[in-house]
mmCIF file of C-alpha atoms in Angstrom:
data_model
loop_
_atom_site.group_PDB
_atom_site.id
_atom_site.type_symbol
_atom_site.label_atom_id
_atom_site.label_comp_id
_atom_site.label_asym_id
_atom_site.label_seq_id
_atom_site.Cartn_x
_atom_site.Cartn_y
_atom_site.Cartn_z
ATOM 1 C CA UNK A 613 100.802 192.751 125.024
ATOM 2 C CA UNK A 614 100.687 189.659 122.760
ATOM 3 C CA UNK A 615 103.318 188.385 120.539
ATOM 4 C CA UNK A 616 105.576 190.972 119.833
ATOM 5 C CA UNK A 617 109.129 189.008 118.560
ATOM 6 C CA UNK A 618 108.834 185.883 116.427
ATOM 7 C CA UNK A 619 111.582 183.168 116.380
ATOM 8 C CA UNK A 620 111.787 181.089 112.796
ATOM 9 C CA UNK A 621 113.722 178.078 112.503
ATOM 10 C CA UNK A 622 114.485 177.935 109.230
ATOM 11 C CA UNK A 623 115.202 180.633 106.555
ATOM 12 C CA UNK A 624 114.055 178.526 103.340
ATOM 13 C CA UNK A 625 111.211 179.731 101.503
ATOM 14 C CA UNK A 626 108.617 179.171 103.861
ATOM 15 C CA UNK A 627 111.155 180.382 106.941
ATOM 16 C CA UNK A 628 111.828 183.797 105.262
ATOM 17 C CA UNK A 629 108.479 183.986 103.866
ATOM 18 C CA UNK A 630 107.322 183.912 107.406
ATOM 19 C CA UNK A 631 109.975 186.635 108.431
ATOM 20 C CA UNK A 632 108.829 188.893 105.631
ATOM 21 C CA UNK A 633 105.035 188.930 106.830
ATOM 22 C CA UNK A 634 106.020 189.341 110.140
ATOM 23 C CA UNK A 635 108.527 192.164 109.538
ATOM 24 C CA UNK A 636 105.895 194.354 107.254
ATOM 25 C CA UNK A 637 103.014 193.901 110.231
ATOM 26 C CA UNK A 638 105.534 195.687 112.823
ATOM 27 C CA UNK A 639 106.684 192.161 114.617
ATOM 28 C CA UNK A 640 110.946 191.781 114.818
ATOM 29 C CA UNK A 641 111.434 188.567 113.528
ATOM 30 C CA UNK A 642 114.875 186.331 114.075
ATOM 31 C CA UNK A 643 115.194 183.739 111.997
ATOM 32 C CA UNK A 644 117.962 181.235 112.594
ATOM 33 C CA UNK A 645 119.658 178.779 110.050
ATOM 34 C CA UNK A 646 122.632 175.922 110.159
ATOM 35 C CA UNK A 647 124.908 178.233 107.754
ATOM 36 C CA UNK A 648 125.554 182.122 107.276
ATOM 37 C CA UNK A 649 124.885 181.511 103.991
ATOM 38 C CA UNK A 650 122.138 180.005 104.285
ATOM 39 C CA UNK A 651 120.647 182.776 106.360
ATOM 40 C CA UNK A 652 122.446 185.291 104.131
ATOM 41 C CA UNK A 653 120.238 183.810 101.204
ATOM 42 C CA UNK A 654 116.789 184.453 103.187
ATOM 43 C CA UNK A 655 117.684 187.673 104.517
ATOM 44 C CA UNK A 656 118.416 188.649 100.523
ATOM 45 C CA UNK A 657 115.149 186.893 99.225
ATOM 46 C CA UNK A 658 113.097 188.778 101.922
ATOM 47 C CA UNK A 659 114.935 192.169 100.572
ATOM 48 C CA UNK A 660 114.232 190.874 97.562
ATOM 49 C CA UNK A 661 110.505 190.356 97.590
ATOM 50 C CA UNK A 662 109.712 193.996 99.293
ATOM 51 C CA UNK A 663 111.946 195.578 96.302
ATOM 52 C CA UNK A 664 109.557 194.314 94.291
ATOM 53 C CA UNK A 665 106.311 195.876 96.124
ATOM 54 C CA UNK A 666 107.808 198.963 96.157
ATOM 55 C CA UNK A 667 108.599 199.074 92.498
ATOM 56 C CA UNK A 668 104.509 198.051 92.403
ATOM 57 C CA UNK A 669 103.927 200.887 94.881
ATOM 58 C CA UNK A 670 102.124 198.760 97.255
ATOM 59 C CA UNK A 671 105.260 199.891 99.969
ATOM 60 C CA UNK A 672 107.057 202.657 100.511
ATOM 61 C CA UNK A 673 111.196 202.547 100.728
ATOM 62 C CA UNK A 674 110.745 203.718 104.343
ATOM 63 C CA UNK A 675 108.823 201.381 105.260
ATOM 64 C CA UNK A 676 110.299 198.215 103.696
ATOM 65 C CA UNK A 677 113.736 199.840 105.484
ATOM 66 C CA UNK A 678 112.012 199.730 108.329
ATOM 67 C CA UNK A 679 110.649 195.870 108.244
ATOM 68 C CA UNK A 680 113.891 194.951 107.282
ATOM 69 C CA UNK A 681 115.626 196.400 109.747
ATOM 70 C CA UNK A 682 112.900 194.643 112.187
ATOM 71 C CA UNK A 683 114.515 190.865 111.083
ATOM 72 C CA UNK A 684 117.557 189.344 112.190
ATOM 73 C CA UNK A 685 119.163 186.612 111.118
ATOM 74 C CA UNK A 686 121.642 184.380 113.058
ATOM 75 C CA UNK A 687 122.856 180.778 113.441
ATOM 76 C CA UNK A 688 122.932 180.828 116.964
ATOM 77 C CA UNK A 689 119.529 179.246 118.757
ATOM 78 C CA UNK A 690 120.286 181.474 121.873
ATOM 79 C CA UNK A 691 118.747 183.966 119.665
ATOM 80 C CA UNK A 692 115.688 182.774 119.871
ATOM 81 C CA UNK A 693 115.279 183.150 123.679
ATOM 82 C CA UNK A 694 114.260 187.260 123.112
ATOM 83 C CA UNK A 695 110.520 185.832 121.217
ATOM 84 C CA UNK A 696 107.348 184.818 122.568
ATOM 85 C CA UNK A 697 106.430 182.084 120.037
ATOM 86 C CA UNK A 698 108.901 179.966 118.124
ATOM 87 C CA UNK A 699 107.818 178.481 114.389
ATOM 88 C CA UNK A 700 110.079 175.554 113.170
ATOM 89 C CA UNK A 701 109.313 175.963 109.686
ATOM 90 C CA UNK A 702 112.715 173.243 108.848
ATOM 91 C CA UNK A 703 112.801 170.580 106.039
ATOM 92 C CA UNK A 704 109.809 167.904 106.329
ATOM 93 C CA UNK A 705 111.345 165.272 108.162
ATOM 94 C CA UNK A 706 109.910 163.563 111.059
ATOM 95 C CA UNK A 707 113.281 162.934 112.891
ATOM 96 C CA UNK A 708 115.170 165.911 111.933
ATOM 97 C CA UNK A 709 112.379 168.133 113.152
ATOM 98 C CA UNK A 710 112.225 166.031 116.497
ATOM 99 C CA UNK A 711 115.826 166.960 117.273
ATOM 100 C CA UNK A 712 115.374 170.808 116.080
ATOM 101 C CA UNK A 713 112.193 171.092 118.602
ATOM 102 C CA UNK A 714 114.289 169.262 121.531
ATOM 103 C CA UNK A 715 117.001 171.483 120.928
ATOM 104 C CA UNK A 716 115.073 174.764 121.198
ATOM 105 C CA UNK A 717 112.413 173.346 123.862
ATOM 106 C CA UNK A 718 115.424 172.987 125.800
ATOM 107 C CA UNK A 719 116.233 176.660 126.027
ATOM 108 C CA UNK A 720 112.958 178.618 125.685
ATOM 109 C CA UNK A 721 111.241 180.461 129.140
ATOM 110 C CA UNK A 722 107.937 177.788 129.977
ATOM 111 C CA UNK A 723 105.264 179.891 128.395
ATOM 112 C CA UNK A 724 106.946 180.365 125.222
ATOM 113 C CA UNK A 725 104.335 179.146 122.011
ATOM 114 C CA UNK A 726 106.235 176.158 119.767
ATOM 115 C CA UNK A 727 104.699 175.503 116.339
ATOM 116 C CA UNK A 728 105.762 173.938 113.694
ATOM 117 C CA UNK A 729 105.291 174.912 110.225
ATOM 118 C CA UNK A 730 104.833 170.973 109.015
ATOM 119 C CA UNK A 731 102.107 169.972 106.304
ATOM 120 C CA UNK A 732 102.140 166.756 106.780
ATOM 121 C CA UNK A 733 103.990 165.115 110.771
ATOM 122 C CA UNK A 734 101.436 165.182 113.187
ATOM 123 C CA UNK A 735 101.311 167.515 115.541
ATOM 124 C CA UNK A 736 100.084 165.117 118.614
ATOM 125 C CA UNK A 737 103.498 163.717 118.225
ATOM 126 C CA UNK A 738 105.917 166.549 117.666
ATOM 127 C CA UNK A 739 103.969 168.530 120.869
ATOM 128 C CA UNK A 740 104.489 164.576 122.735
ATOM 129 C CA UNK A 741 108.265 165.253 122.365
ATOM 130 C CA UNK A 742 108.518 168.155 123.728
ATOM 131 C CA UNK A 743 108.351 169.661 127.658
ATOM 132 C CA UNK A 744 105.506 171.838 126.626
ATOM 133 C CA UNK A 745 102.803 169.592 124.675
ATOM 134 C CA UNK A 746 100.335 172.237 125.817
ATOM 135 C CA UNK A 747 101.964 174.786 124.619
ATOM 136 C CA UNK A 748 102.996 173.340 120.960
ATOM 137 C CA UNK A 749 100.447 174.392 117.665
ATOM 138 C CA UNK A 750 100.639 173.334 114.184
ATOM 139 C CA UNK A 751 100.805 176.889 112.292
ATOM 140 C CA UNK A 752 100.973 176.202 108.298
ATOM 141 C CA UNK A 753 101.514 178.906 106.278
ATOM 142 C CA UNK A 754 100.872 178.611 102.484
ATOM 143 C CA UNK A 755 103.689 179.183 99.323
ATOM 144 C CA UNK A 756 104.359 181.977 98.836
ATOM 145 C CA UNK A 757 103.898 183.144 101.779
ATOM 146 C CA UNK A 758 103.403 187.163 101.217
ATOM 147 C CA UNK A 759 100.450 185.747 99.146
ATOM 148 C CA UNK A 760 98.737 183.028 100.424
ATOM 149 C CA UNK A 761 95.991 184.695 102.508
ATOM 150 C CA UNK A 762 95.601 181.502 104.550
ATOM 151 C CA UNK A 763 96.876 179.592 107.711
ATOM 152 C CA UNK A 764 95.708 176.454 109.014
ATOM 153 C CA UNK A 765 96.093 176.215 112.873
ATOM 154 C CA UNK A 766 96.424 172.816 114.042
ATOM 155 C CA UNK A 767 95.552 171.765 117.114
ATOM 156 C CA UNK A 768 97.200 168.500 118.648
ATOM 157 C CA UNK A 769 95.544 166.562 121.308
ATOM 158 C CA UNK A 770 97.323 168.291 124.029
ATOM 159 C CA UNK A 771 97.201 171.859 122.945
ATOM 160 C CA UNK A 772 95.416 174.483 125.074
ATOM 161 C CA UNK A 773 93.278 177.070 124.224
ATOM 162 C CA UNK A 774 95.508 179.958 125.676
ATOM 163 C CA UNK A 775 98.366 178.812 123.062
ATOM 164 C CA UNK A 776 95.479 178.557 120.187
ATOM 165 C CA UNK A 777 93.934 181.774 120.578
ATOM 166 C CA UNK A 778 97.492 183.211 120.927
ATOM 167 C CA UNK A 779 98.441 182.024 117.720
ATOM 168 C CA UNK A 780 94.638 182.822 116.599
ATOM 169 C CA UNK A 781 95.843 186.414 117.301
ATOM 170 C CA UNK A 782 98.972 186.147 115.381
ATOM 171 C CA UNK A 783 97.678 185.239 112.017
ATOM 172 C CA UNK A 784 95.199 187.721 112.098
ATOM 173 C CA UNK A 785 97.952 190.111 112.667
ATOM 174 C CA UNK A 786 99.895 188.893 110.218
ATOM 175 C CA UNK A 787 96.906 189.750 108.014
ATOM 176 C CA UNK A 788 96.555 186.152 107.615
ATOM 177 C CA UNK A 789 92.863 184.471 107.775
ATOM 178 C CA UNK A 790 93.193 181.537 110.023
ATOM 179 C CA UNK A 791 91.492 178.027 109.998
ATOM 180 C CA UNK A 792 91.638 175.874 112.783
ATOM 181 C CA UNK A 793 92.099 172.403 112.125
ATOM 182 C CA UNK A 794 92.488 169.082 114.560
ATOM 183 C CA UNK A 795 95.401 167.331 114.036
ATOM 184 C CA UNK A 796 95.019 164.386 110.923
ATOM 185 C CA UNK A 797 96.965 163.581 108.258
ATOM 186 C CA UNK A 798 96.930 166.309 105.713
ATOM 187 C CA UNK A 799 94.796 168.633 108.179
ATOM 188 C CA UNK A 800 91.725 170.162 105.816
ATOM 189 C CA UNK A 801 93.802 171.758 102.897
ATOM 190 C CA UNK A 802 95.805 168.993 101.637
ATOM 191 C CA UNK A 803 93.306 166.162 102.619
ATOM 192 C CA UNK A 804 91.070 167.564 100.030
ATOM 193 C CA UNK A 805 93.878 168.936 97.159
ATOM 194 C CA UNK A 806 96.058 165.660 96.693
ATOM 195 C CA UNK A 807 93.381 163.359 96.349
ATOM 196 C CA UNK A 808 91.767 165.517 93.742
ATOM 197 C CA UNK A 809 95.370 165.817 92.272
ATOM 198 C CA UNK A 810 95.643 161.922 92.468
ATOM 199 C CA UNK A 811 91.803 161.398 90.881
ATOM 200 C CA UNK A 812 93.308 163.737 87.586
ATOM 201 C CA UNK A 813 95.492 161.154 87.204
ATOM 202 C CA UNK A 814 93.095 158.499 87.366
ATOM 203 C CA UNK A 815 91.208 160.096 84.622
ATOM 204 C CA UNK A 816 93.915 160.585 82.545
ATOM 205 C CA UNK A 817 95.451 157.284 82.618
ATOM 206 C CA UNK A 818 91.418 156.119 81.809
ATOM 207 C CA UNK A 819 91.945 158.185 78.686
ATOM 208 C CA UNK A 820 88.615 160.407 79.553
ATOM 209 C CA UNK A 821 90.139 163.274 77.777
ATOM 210 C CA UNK A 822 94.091 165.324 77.495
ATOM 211 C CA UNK A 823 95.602 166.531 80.204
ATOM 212 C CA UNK A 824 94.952 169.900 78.708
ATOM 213 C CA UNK A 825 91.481 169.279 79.264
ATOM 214 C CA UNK A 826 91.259 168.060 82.129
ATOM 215 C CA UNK A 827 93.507 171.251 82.882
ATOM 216 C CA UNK A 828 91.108 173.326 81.292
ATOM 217 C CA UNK A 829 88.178 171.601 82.555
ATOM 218 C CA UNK A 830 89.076 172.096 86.310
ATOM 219 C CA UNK A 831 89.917 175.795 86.069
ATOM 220 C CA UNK A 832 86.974 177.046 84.014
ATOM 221 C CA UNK A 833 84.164 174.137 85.831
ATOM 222 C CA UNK A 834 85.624 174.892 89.712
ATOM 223 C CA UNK A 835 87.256 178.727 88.930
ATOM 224 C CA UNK A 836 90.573 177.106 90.385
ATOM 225 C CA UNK A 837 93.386 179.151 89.459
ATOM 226 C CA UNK A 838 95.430 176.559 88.173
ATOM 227 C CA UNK A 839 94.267 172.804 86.688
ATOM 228 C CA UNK A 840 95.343 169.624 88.798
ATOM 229 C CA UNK A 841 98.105 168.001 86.957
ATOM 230 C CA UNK A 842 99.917 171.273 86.399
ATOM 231 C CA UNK A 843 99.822 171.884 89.895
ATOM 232 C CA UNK A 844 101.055 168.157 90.309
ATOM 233 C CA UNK A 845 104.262 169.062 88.314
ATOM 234 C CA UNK A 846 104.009 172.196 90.313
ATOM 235 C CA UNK A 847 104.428 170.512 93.636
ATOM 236 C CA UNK A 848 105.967 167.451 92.623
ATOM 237 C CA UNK A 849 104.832 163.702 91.446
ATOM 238 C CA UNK A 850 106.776 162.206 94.004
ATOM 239 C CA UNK A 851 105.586 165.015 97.192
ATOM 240 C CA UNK A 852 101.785 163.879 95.415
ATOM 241 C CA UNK A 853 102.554 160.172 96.062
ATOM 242 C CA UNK A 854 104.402 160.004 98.821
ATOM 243 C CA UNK A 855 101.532 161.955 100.300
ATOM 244 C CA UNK A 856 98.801 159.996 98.947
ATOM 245 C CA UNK A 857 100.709 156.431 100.335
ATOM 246 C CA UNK A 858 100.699 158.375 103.828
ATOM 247 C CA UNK A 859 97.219 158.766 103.640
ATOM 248 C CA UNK A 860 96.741 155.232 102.395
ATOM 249 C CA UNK A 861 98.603 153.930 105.771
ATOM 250 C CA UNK A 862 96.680 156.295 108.019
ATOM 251 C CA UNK A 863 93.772 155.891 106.945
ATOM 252 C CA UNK A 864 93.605 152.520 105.868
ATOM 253 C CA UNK A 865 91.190 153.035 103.054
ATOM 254 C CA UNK A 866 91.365 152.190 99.913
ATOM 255 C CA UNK A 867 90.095 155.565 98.095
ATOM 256 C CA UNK A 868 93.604 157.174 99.093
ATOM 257 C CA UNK A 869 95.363 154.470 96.545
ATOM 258 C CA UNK A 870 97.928 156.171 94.674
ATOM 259 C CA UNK A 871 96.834 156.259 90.596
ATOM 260 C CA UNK A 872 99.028 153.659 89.079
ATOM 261 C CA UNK A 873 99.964 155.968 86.251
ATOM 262 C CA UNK A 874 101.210 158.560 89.267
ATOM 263 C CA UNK A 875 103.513 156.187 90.446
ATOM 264 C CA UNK A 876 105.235 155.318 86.920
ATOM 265 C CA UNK A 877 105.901 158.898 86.194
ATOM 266 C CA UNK A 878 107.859 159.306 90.035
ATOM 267 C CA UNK A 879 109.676 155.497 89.187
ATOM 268 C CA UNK A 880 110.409 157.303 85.321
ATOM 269 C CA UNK A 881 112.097 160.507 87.112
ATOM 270 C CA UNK A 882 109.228 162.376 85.933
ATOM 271 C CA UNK A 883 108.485 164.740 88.717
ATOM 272 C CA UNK A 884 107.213 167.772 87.163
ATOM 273 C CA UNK A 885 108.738 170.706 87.115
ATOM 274 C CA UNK A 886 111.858 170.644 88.977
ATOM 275 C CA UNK A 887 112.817 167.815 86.585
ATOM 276 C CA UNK A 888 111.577 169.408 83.480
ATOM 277 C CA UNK A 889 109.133 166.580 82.727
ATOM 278 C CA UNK A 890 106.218 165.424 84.398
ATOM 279 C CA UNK A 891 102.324 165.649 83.063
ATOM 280 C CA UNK A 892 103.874 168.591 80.928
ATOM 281 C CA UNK A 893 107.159 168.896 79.586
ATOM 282 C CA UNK A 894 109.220 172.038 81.057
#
């Protein structure tokens, strides 16, 4: 049979981002929230983003009808009890997602899948507090999620191979191309992007050339979409650093430093895009 109903914690982007690819690859979806507004405001983003690949032509009305019709949105974790694997894809915070997991461990059948959406808490110890460490993944979908071909599954110490083919299965369903990943801080993805982000700064605060350049240098040298520092500002100076200082405690070595020049920016308020300044100005 395999998964058939997917439960979402969490109707943010990356909740009803998660919804949407379900909904268009035939899956119902039910993704819950704290508010009916705030589940009001996924459910009209998701409507949102097919409009727009229909006006594109790469859907048809009918069938963006149809996957809509295929999510449902509630406040009400009972809701959740109808799907075979539950994603918790809530704010990233260590306790809060703790409580969320507890909460819906609590109430699912024994063999129902538990992942979490996180980028960055450890999956060993969000599967440890729950009754089904076995049965709990790490499943991280990239933003946007209708785009980002990839998913990292993470495995924790305790997770089985039934629940990681399972979820194996899913992504590729999802038309998703899957990784799989044991559980570290930052998995593969991120281990790899923020230090690179963090070494741009390095440069730049050396004076080695403009942050255009170095920009420039990236994307036309690596064929990366998008330079370093603007996708600093992109993500956020302080996500960058408080991510690099999380690697620097893990780890305990020294190359995971955050760039001095990094931190003065976040102390300055300078966090890229969302406040108008950061390596560029907005």
């Amino acid at each position: 049979m395999g998964i058939q109903t997917v439960g979402i914690i969490g109707a943010g982007t990356m909740g009803n981002g998660i919804a949407q690819v379900c909904a268009v690859a035939g899956l119902r979806a039910v993704m819950v929230d704290i508010s009916d507004a705030a589940v009001g405001k996924g459910l009209a983003t998701v409507s949102g983003s097919l409009d727009r690949l229909v006006k594109k032509d790469k859907l048809s009305a009918a069938d963006k009808d149809a996957a809509v019709a295929r999510i449902k949105g509630s406040t009400n974790y009972d809701d959740l009890k109808a799907a075979q694997i539950v994603i918790e894809a809530a704010t990233e915070n260590h306790e809060l997602k703790v409580k969320i997991l507890k909460q819906v461990d609590s109430i699912l059948a024994p063999d129902v899948i538990l992942a979490s959406n996180t980028s960055s808490i450890s999956i060993t110890q969000l599967a440890a507090a729950t009754s089904r460490p076995e049965q709990f993944i790490g499943m991280h979908f990239f933003n946007p999620v209708p785009m980002m071909a990839l998913v990292e599954i993470i495995r924790g110490l305790q997770t089985s191979d039934t629940a990681h083919d399972a979820v194996k299965a899913l992504a590729l369903a999802l038309g998703k191309t899957p990784i799989t990943v044991k559980n570290a801080p930052g998995f593969v993805v991120n281990r790899i992007l923020v230090p690179m982000i963090n070494e741009a700064f390095f440069v730049l605060s050396e004076g080695l050339a403009t942050a255009e350049d170095i920009d420039a240098g990236m994307k036309l040298g690596c064929n990366q979409p998008i330079g370093p520092l603007a996708l600093a500002d992109m993500i956020g100076l302080d996500v960058c650093l408080a991510v690099m200082q999380v690697y620097l405690t893990e780890y305990g070595d020294s190359k995971y430093r955050p760039c001095p020049l990094l931190k003065e920016m976040v102390a300055a308020g300078h966090l890229g895009r969302k406040s108008g300044r950061g390596v560029y100005t907005y």
